[in-house]
Every structure is written in structure tokens, then in C-alpha cells.
Coordinates of C-alpha atoms and ligand atoms in Angstrom, one line a residue:
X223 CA 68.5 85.0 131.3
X224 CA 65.2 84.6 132.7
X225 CA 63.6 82.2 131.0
X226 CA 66.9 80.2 131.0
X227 CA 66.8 80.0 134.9
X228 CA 63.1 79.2 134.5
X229 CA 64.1 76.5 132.6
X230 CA 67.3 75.3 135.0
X231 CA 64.6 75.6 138.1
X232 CA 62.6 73.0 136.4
X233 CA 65.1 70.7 135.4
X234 CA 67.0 70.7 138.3
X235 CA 66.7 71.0 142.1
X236 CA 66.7 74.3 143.9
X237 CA 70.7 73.4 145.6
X238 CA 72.1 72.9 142.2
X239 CA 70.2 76.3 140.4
X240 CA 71.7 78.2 144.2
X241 CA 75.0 77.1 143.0
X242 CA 75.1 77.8 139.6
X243 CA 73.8 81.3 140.2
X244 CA 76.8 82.0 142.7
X245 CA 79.0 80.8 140.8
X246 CA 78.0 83.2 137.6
X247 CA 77.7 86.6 140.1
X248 CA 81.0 85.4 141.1
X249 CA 83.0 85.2 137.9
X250 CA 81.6 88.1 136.3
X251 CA 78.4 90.2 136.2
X252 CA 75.3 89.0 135.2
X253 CA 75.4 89.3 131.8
X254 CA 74.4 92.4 130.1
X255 CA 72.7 92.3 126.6
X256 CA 75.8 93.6 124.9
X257 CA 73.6 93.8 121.4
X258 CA 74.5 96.9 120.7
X259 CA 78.2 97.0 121.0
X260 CA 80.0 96.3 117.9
X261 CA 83.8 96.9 116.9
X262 CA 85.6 97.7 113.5
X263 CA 88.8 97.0 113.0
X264 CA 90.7 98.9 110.4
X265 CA 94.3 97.3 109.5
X266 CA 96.7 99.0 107.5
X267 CA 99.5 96.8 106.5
X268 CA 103.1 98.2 106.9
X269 CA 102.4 101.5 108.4
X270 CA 105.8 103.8 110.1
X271 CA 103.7 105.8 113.0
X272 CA 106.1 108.7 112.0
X273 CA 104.9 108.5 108.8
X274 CA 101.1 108.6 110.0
X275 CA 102.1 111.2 111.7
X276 CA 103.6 113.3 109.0
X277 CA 101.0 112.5 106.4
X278 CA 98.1 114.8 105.9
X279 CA 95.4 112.4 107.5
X280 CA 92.3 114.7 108.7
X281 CA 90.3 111.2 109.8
X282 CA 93.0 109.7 111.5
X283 CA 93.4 113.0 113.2
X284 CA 90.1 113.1 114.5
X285 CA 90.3 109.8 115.6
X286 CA 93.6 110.3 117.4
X287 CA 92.1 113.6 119.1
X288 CA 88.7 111.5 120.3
X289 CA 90.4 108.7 120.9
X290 CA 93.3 106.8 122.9
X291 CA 95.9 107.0 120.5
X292 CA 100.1 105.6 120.7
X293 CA 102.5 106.0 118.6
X294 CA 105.0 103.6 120.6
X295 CA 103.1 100.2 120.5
X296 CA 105.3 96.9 120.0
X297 CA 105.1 94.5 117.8
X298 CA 107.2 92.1 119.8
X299 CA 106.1 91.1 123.3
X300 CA 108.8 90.8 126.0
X301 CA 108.4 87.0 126.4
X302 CA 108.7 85.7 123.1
X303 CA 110.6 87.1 120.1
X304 CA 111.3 84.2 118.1
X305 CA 109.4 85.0 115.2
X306 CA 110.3 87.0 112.1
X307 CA 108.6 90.9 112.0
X308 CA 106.3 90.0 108.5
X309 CA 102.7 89.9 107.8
X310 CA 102.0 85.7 108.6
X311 CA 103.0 86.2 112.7
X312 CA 101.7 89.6 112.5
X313 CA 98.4 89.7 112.1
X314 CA 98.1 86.0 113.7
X315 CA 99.4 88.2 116.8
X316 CA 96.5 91.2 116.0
X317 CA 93.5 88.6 115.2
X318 CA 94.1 86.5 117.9
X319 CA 95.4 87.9 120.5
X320 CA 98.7 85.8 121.7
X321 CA 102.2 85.6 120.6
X322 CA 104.0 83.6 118.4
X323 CA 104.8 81.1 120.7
X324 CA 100.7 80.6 120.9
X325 CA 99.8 80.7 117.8
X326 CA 102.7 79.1 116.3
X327 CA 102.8 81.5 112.9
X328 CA 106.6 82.4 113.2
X329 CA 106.5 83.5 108.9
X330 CA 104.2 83.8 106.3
X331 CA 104.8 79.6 105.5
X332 CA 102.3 79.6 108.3
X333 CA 103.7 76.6 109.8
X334 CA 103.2 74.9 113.4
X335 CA 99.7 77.7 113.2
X336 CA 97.9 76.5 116.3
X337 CA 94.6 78.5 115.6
X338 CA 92.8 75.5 117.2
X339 CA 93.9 76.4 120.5
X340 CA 94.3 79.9 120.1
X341 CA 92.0 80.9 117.1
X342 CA 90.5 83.9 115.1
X343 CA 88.8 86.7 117.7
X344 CA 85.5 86.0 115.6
X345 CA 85.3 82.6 116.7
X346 CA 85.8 83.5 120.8
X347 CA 82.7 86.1 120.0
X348 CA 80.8 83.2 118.3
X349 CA 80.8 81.3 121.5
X350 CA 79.5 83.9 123.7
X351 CA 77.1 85.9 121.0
X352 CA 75.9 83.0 118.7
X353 CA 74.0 86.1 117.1
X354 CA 76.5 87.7 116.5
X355 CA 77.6 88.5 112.9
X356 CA 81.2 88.7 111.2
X357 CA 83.0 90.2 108.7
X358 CA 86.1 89.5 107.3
X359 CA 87.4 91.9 104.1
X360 CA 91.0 91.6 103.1
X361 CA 93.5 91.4 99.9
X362 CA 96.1 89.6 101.9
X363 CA 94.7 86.4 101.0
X364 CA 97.0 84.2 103.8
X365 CA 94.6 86.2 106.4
X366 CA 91.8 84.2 105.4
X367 CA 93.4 80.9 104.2
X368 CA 95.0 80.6 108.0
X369 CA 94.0 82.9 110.4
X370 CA 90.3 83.5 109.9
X371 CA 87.6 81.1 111.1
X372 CA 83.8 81.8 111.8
X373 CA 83.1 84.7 109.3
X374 CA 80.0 85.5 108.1
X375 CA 80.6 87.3 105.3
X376 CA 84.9 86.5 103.9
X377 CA 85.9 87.8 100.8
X378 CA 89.4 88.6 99.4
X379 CA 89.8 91.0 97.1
X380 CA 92.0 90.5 93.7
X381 CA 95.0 92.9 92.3
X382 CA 92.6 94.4 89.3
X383 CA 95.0 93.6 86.4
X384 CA 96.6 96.1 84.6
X385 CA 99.3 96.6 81.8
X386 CA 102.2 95.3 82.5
X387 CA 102.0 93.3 85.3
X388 CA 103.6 90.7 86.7
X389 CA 102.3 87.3 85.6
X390 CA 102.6 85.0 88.1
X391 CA 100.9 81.6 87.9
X392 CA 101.4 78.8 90.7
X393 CA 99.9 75.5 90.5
X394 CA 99.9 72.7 93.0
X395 CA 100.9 69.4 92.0
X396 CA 98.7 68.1 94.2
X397 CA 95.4 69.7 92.2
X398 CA 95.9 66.5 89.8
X399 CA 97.7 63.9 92.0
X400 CA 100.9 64.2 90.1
X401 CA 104.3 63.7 92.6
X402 CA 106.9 66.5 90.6
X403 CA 109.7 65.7 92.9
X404 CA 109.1 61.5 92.5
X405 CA 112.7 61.4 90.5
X406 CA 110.9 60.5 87.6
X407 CA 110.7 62.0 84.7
X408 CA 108.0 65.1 84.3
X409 CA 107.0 67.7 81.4
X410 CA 106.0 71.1 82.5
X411 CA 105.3 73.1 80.0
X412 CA 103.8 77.2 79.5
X413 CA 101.9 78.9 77.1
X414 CA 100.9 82.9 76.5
X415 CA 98.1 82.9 74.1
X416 CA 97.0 87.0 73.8
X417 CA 95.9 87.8 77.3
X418 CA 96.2 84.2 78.7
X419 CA 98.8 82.2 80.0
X420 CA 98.5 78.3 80.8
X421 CA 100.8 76.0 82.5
X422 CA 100.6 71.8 81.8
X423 CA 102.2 69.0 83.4
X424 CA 102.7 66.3 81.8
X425 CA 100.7 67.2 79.0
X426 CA 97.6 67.9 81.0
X427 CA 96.7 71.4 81.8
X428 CA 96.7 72.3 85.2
X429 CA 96.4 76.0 85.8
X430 CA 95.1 79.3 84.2
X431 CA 95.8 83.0 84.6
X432 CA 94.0 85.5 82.4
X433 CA 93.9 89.3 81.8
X434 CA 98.0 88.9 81.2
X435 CA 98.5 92.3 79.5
X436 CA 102.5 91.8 78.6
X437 CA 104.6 93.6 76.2
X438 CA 108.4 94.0 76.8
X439 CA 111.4 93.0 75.9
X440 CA 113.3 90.2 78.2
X441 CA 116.3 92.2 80.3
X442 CA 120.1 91.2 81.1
X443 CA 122.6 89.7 78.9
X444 CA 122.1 86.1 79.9
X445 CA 119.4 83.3 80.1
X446 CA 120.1 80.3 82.0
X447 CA 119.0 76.7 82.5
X448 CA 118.8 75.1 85.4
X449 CA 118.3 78.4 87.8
X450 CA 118.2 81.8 87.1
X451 CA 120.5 84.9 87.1
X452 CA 120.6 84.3 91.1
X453 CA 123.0 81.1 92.6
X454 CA 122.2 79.2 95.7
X455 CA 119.4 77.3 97.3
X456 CA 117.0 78.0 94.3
X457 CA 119.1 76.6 91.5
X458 CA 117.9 73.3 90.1
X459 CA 119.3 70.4 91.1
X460 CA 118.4 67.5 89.5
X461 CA 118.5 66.4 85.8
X462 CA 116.8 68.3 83.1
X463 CA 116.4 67.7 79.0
X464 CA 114.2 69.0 76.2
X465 CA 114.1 72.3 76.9
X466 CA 112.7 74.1 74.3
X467 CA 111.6 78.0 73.5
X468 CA 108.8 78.7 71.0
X469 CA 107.3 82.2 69.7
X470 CA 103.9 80.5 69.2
X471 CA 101.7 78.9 71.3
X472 CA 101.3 75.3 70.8
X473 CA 97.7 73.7 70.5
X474 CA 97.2 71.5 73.0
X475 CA 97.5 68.1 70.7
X476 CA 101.5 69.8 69.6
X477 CA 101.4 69.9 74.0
X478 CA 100.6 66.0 74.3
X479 CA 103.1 65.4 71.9
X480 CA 105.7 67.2 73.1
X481 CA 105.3 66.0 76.5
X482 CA 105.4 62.3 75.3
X483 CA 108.3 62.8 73.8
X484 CA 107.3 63.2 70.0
X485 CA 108.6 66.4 68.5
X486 CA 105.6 68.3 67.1
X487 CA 105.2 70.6 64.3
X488 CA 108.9 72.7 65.1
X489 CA 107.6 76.2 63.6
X490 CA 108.3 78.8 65.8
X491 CA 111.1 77.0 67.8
X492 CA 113.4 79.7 69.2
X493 CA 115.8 77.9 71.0
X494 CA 116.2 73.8 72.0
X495 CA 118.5 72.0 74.5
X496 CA 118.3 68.7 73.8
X497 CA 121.6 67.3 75.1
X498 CA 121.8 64.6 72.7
X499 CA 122.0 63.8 69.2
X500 CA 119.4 60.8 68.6
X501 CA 116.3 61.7 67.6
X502 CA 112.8 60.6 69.7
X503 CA 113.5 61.1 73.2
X504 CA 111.2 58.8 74.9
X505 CA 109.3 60.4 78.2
X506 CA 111.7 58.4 80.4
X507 CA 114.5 58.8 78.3
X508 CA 117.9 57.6 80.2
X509 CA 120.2 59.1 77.3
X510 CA 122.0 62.1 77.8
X511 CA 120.7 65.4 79.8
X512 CA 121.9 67.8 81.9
X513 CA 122.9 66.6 85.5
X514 CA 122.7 68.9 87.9
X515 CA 123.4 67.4 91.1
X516 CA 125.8 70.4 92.4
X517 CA 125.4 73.4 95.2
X518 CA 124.0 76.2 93.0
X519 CA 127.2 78.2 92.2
X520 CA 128.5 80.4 89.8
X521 CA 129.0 77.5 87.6
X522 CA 125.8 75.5 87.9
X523 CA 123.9 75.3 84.9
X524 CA 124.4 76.4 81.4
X525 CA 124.8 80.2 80.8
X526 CA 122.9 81.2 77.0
X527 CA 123.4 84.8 75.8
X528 CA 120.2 86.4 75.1
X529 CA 120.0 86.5 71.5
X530 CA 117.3 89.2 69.7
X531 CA 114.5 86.4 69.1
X532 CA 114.7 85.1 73.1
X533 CA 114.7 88.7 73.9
X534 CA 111.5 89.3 72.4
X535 CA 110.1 86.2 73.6
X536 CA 107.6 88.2 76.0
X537 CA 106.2 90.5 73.6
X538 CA 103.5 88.1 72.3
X539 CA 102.6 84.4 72.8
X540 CA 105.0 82.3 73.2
X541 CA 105.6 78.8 74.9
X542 CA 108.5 77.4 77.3
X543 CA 108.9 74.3 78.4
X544 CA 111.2 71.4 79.9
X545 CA 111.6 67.9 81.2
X546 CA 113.1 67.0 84.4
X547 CA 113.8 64.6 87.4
X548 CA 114.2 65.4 90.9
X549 CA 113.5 64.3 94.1
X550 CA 114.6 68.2 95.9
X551 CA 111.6 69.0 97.5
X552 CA 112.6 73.0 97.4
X553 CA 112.3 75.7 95.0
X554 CA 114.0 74.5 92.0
X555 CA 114.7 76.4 88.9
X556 CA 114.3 75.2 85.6
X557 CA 115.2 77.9 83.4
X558 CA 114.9 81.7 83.1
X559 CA 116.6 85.2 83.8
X560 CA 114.8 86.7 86.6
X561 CA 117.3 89.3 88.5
X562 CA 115.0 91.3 89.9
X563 CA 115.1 94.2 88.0
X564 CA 114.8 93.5 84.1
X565 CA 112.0 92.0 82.4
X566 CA 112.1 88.6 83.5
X567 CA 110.3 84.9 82.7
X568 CA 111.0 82.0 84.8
X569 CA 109.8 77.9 84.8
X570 CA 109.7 76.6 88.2
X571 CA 109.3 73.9 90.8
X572 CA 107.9 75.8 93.9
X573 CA 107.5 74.6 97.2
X574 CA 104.6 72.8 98.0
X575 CA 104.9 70.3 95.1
X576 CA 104.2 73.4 93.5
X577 CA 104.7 74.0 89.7
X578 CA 105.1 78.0 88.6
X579 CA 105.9 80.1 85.0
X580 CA 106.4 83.8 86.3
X581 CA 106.7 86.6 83.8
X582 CA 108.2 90.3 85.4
X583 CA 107.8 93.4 83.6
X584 CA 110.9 95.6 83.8
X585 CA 109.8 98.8 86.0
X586 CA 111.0 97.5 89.2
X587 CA 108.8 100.1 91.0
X588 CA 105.8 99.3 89.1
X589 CA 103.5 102.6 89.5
X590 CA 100.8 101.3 87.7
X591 CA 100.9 98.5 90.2
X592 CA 100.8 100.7 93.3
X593 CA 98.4 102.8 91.7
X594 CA 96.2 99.6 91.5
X595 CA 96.6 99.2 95.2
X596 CA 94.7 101.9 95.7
X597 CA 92.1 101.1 93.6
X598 CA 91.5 97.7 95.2
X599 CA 91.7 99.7 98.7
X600 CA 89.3 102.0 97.2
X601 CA 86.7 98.5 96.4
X602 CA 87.1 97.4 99.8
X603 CA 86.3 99.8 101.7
X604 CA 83.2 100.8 99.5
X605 CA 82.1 96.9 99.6
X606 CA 82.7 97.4 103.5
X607 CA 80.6 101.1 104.0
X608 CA 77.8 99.1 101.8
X609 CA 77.8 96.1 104.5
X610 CA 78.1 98.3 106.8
X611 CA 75.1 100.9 106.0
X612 CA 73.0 97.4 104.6
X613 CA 73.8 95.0 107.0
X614 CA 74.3 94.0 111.0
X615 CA 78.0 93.5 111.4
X616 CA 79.1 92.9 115.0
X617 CA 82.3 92.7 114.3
X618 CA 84.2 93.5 111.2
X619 CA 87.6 93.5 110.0
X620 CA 89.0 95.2 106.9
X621 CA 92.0 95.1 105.2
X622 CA 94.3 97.7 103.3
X623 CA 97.4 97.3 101.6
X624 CA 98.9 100.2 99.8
X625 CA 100.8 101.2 102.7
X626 CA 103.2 97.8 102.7
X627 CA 103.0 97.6 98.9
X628 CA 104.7 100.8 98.5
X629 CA 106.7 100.3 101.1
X630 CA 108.5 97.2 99.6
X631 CA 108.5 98.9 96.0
X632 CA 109.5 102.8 97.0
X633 CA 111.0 102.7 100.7
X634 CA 109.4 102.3 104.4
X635 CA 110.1 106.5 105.0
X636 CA 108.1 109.4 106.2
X637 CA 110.4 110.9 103.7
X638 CA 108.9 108.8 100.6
X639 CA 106.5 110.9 99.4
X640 CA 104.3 107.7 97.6
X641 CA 104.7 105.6 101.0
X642 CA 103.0 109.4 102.6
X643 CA 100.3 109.7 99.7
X644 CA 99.7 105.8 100.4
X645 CA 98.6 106.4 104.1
X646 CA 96.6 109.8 103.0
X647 CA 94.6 107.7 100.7
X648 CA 93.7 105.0 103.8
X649 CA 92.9 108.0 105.5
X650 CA 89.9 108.8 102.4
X651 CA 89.1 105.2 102.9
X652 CA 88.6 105.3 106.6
X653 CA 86.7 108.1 106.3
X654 CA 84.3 106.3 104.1
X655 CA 84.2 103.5 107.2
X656 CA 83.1 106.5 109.4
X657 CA 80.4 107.7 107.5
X658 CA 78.9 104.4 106.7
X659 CA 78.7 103.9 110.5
X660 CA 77.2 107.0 111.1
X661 CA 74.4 106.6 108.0
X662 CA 73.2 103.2 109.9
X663 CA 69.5 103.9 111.0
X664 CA 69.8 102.6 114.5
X665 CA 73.8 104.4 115.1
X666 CA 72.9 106.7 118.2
X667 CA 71.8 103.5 120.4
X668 CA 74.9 101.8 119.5
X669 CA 78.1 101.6 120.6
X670 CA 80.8 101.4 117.9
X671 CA 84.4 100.7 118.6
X672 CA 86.6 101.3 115.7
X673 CA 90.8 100.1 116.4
X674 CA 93.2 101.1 113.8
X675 CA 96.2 99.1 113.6
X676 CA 99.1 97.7 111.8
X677 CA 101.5 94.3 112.0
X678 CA 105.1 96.5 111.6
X679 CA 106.6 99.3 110.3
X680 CA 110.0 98.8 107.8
X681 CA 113.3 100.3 106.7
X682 CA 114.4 101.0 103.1
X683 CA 112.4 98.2 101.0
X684 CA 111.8 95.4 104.0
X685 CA 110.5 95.0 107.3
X686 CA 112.0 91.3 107.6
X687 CA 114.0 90.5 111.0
X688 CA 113.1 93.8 112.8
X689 CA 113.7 92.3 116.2
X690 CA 116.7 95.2 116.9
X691 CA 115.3 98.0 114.4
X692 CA 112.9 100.7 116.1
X693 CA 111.4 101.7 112.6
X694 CA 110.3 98.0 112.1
X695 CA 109.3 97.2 115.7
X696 CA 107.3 100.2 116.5
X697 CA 104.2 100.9 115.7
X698 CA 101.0 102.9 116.3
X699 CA 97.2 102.2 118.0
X700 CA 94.2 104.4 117.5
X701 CA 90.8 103.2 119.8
X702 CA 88.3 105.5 119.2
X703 CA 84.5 105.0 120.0
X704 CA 81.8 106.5 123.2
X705 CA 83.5 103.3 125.5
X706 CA 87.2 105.0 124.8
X707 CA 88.7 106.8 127.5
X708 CA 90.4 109.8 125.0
X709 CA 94.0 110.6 125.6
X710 CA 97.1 109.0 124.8
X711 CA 97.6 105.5 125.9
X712 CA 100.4 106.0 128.5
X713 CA 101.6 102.0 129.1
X714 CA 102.9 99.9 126.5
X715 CA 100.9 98.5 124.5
X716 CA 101.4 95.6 121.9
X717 CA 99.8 94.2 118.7
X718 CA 97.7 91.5 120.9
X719 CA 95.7 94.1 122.9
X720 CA 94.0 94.6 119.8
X721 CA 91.9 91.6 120.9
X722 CA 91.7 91.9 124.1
X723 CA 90.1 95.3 123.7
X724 CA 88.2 94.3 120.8
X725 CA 86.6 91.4 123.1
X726 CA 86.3 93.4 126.2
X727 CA 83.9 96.2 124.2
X728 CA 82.0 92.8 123.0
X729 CA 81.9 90.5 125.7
X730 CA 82.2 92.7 128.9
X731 CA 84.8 90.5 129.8
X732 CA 87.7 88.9 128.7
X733 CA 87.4 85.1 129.7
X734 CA 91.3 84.0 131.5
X735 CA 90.8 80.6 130.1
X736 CA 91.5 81.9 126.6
X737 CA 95.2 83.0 127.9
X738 CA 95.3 86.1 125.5
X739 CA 98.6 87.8 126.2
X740 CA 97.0 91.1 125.0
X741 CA 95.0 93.8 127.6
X742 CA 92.5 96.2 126.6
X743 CA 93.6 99.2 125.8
X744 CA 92.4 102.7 125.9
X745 CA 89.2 101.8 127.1
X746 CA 87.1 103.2 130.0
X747 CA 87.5 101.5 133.5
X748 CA 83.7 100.4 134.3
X749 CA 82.5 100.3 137.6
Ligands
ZN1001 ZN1 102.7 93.2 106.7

């Protein structure tokens, strides 16, 4: 500060520096070198406070005794309601510090997001501490895709791939400049080859996914073309022709061919829905196909018993494909079983000019997948306690997910016992946060603050439209740090004081201009 008034005395005359000092003692203190304040902020998606509460956590209940601690925050304000209680608005809330009518996130389509006005805490820090250095580490990938702007160090971390999971592979149309919902005609086309699935359009491949470790057999008595074993807004709608089944995968010449129209070497052909009789369907063939204009009833498409061959279609490579026109710019259908409980594969139109093959496994509840939750929470918070023992993080967010993703396969209960074990591992985790903090060389001269949070709680399986449901809207808040007033936090407090306290520890001060709807919480009163 010195040298910068050195530097305003010279360059401008003595009224002007008078001025500008008054007006700086009279907004805020002069500034204090706030260098050694830093904050951590630990979410844990999905997370009942009852269940926290219940769970045998022996971090989080040192952190609750030390610190300010609720178990009664809101994740709705009392202006603004509007949108839905899921992941996209809620963490938009947490990282920025407004409601949804600010930021503009009322789902996870992240739609109308007005981070520009009302952006990422990281970038409000930035503008004050240009030093100061940020660290984003999640495995909710929309977190950084939307919300997140002026990280340092941003890395999402992957699902490791395990037997048996779903395959899910999603390519926009956009990637190659093809238009799938131009009402002209279009190929899209799938292939499993051992561990690796592959998706063309138009005989161009567009899209990989590997380490696909599938074997089961296809579930439900019926396949269908032109949606799935579901009705309504996701049928097809729409025209559709050469559909074809294969227990091989094609090379990719057989691929060209088949998506020009030329039928290629038919070995391994399972099933075929041609529509016609004539042989040598052009590309933009106007003979006969299947017309699917309707609403997505019981009666749209064609309903095909699963014979033994389609059943086994999943159990090694295999390739799908279809043909088809439409101009629906929705989720659309082309063929498959999905129900949501057997063994499922699916060809799609997604939004987005999105194109999609999806293949389920049958265990609805998918231990092995949960159990890889916690392995990826286990790699994040290691990669974190590294940066954190290594490195100068100011601020730092991390990420963990068990917690929601065993609450949408088991139940949202302190009466599941995997949703309980899911929050006693976080604990472990958090506790690996701690004593990285503690290991850094300079810790006693600085000042951490560590928030633990969450963007809803849930009931049964979901958490969507929580606005009336106390188990959804209710959540906890743990501040814990030397600048925490202990105790419990007696007010209400909300999901966007996270901020605010977050930038008050930082920054001394949180600026009025930025129009943050949350206060700090928990925090001692200074001066
Ligand atoms: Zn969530």
C-alpha cells in the first residue's frame, strides 16, 4: 500500500490522493495483508444432516464440537423458490453465493446460467488477491463445465471402470457438423468390439468409450423400435428404416457400406427391419419405412419378443444400428428395451443434437458401482492432501460423491445402512484434508477455514422437487477454523452463506456491489 500511494502522490495532485484516501478508510479498513488466510471447502453431495448425525463420523465430530455447526440450514431462500432441489442450482447457489433467480441455473440443463454477473467465488477472490491461488477438484463434471471460472488447478475425476458397468456413450452432432434432426435421412450405427464400444454417424466414426467390461444377458420379454419399454415424450417420432442387429462387429468398410445403403457381408445378422421388399435401399430412400409421427403411446412403434440370440446380444461384440429422419429436436428413441431394471441397450437421439448407444447391466443397485464411488472419493481427496501438503492453495474446493450416489441407487435414509457407511467414508476422506493442512510447513502462521457443506438432502431414491419436503430442503453447515466463533449457529442459515463466509475469511470484507444473498456464517465478529 505504501508504495502504491507513493506512486498516486506522484502522479496526481495532493486534493485528488486526500480524496481517494478518505474514501478507502471510509468503505472499509485499510487493507490488511490477508496472505495468510485461506479456506477449504469440503462438499459432500446429497447429504440427510440426520444421517450425518447418526453415522459414526469422529472428524466431522471434531469439527462440529470446534466449530459453528447446524443442522437446520436451507437450501431454498425465502425470496426465490423457483428452481428444482438438484445438483445444477445447487451448487451454483453454494459457489456463488446468490439464488436461482441470480444465477439463473434452475436444473442441471444449466440453462439462462448468468455466471457473468454473478460468477464462481474464485473469480471475486481473483479480483482482490491476484496472488491468490485456486483449486477446483470434483467428479460432478457439470461443476466445472458451468459453474467454475478462474481455477488454478481444475481437474474432474472419472468413475474407474469396473465389471459390469453401465456403458454409456454420448456424442454431439455438432463434434462433426452433422444436423441429426435436419429431416433427412441419417445412419447411426454402434459397435462393441471386446472392451470397446464405438458409435458412427453416417458412416463416420464419431465417438469412443473404452474399458466396457459387459457380460449379461438382455432383460424383459420385449425389444422395441422406435422407443423403448417406456411411452411418452422419449419415443421416436419420426421415420425410421434399416434397422438391423448383428452379433459381430462390423469393420469399418462393412460400416460405410451399410450406411450408404449397400448391404455388407450379412454374417452375424440377428435381426433386420427393413420395411420393404426391394433390395438396395438407397441412403435417401423414399420407399417404405416406419412412420412414426404419433404421441408415444402404448401403441407407438413395433413391439419384437426377445428371442434367445437378441438376448444374448450383450454378452460379446455385437453391432446395432438404424436409419432415420426427424426434425424432433428432443430425446428420441430409436430402438431398445431399457426399463430400468433389466439388462438394457438403447440407440438414441439425445438432446443437444446429441447421438447416444447406452448399454445397463442388470443389478439395478449396482454395488460394484457404489463401491467405485468410493474409490474415486478416495483419489480425490489423496490428489487434494498432496496439493495441499505440496502446494499454496488459497482457496480450494473439493468434491465427493458417494453420499448422492447411494442415495439415488439404495435410499436417502439414516436408516440405509450403505447411505450411513457412504458418509463414514467422507468422514476418512476429510480426515485426510485435515492432516494435510496440518503437515504444511508454514500451518501455525496461517489461518485455515475449512466449510463443509452439501446442495440437499433426498427421500426414498430422489431429491427432485423438494420445495415442501423437510428431508430434501434441509441441510447441514460445519465452519470450523481459529476465525470461527464455536457453537451452534443459532439464525438460519442457507446454502449461499457458504460464500459469503468463505469471502469474508479471504477478503475481510464482503464487497455490496457483488449482491450475494448469502451472510457469513459462524464466524467471529471483529472489531
Ligand atoms: Zn446433488
Amino acid at each position: 500500500m505504501l508504495n502504491s500511494s507513493k506512486i498516486y502522490a506522484g502522479l496526481f495532485s495532493c486534493l485528488l490522493v486526500t480524496t481517494f484516501l478518505q474514501q478507502r478508510s471510509a468503505a472499509t479498513e485499510p487493507a490488511a495483508d490477508r496472505s495468510d488466510k485461506h479456506v477449504l471447502i469440503i462438499g459432500m453431495d446429497g447429504t440427510r444432516p440426520d444421517a450425518l448425525l447418526k453415522a459414526k463420523t469422529p472428524t466431522f465430530d471434531r469439527l462440529i464440537k470446534e466449530g459453528a455447526f447446524t443442522d437446520d440450514a436451507n437450501i431454498l431462500g425465502d425470496r426465490y423458490q423457483k428452481n428444482d432441489t438438484i445438483s445444477g442450482p445447487g451448487w451454483s447457489s453454494i459457489l456463488t453465493g446468490v439464488w436461482a433467480d441470480k444465477h439463473g441455473v434452475h436444473d442441471n440443463s444449466f440453462k439462462g446460467k448468468n455466471y457473468e454477473l454473478f460468477p464462481h467465488f474464485f473469480k471475486r477472490l481473483k479480483r482482490q488477491r491476484p496472488d491468490a491461488k485456486t483449486v477446483s477438484l470434483v467428479s460432478w463434471a457439470p461443476i466445472h463445465e458451468h459453474i467454475l471460472s478462474e481455477a488454478d488447478i481444475a481437474q474432474v475425476f472419472p468413475l474407474p471402470r469396473g465389471k459390469q458397468q453401465t456403458a454409456d456413450l454420448r456424442v454431439s452432432g455438432d463434434k462433426i457438423n452433422i444436423d441429426t434432426r435436419d429431416g433427412k435421412w441419417h445412419h447411426l450405427l454402434a459397435t462393441r468390439q471386446k472392451d470397446t464400444l464405438n458409435l458412427y454417424l453416417d458412416g463416420k466414426e464419431i465417438g469412443s468409450l473404452s474399458g466396457v467390461d459387459l457380460d449379461y444377458k438382455l432383460g424383459g420379454d420385449f425389444y422395441f423400435l422406435g422407443r423403448d419399454s417406456r411411452t411418452g415424450p422419449t419415443c421416436f417420432h419420426g421415420q425410421l428404416d434399416d434397422i438391423r442387429l448383428w452379433n459381430r462387429a462390423l469393420t469399418d468398410k462393412q460400416i460405410a457400406q451399410a450406411a450408404s445403403g449397400a448391404t455388407p457381408n450379412r454374417q452375424g445378422v440377428i435381426a433386420e427391419y427393413r420395411f420393404e421388399d426391394s433390395k438396395g435401399t438407397a441412403a435417401d430412400s423414399d420407399s417404405q419405412f416406419l412412420d412414426l409421427p404419433g404421441n408415444g403411446g402404448k401403441k407407438h412403434g413395433l413391439q419384437i419378443p426377445l428371442t434367445d440370440s437378441l438376448r444374448n446380444l450383450t454378452h460379446a461384440d455385437f453391432t446395432v444400428e438404424a436409419r432415420f429422419r426427424t426434425t424432433d429436436k428432443g430425446r428420441n428413441i430409436l430402438f431398445g428395451n431399457y426399463n430400468g431394471k433389466a439388462g438394457a441397450l438403447n440407440l438414441e437421439l439425445h438432446e443437444n443434437n446429441s447421438v447416444r448407444v447406452y448399454v445397463q447391466p442388470p443389478d439395478p443397485r449396482n454395488t460394484d458401482a457404489l463401491a467405485r464411488e468410493g474409490e474415486r472419493d478416495k483419489t480425490i481427496a489423496e490428489t487434494a492432501a498432496r496439493i495441499l501438503r505440496e502446494d499454496d492453495p488459497t482457496a480450494m474446493f473439493v468434491y465427493f460423491h458417494q453420499t448422492d450416489a447411494t442415495g439415488h441407487a439404495i435410499g436417502f435414509s439414516p436408516e440405509v445402512p450403505e447411505y450411513i457407511t457412504a458418509i463414514e467414508n467422507i468422514d476418512s476422506r476429510v480426515n485426510t484434508l485435515l492432516q494435510a493442512i496440518q503437515a504444511r510447513p508454514n500451518f501455525k502462521n496461517e489461518d485455515w477455514l475449512t466449510i463443509v457443506c452439501t446442495d440437499h438432502g433426498g427421500l426414498k431414491r430422489s431429491h427432485s422437487d423438494g420445495l415442501n419436503v423437510p428431508e430434501i430442503r434441509r441441510v447441514f453447515l460445519i465452519v470450523h477454523g481459529p476465525s470461527v466463533q464455536p457453537g451452534k449457529i443459532s439464525h438460519q442459515a442457507y446454502l449461499v452463506d457458504v460464500t459469503a463466509t468463505a469471502l469474508k475469511h479471504l477478503l475481510g470484507e464482503v464487497d455490496p456491489n457483488w449482491q450475494l444473498d448469502g451472510k457469513p456464517v459462524g464466524l467471529k465478529t471483529t472489531k
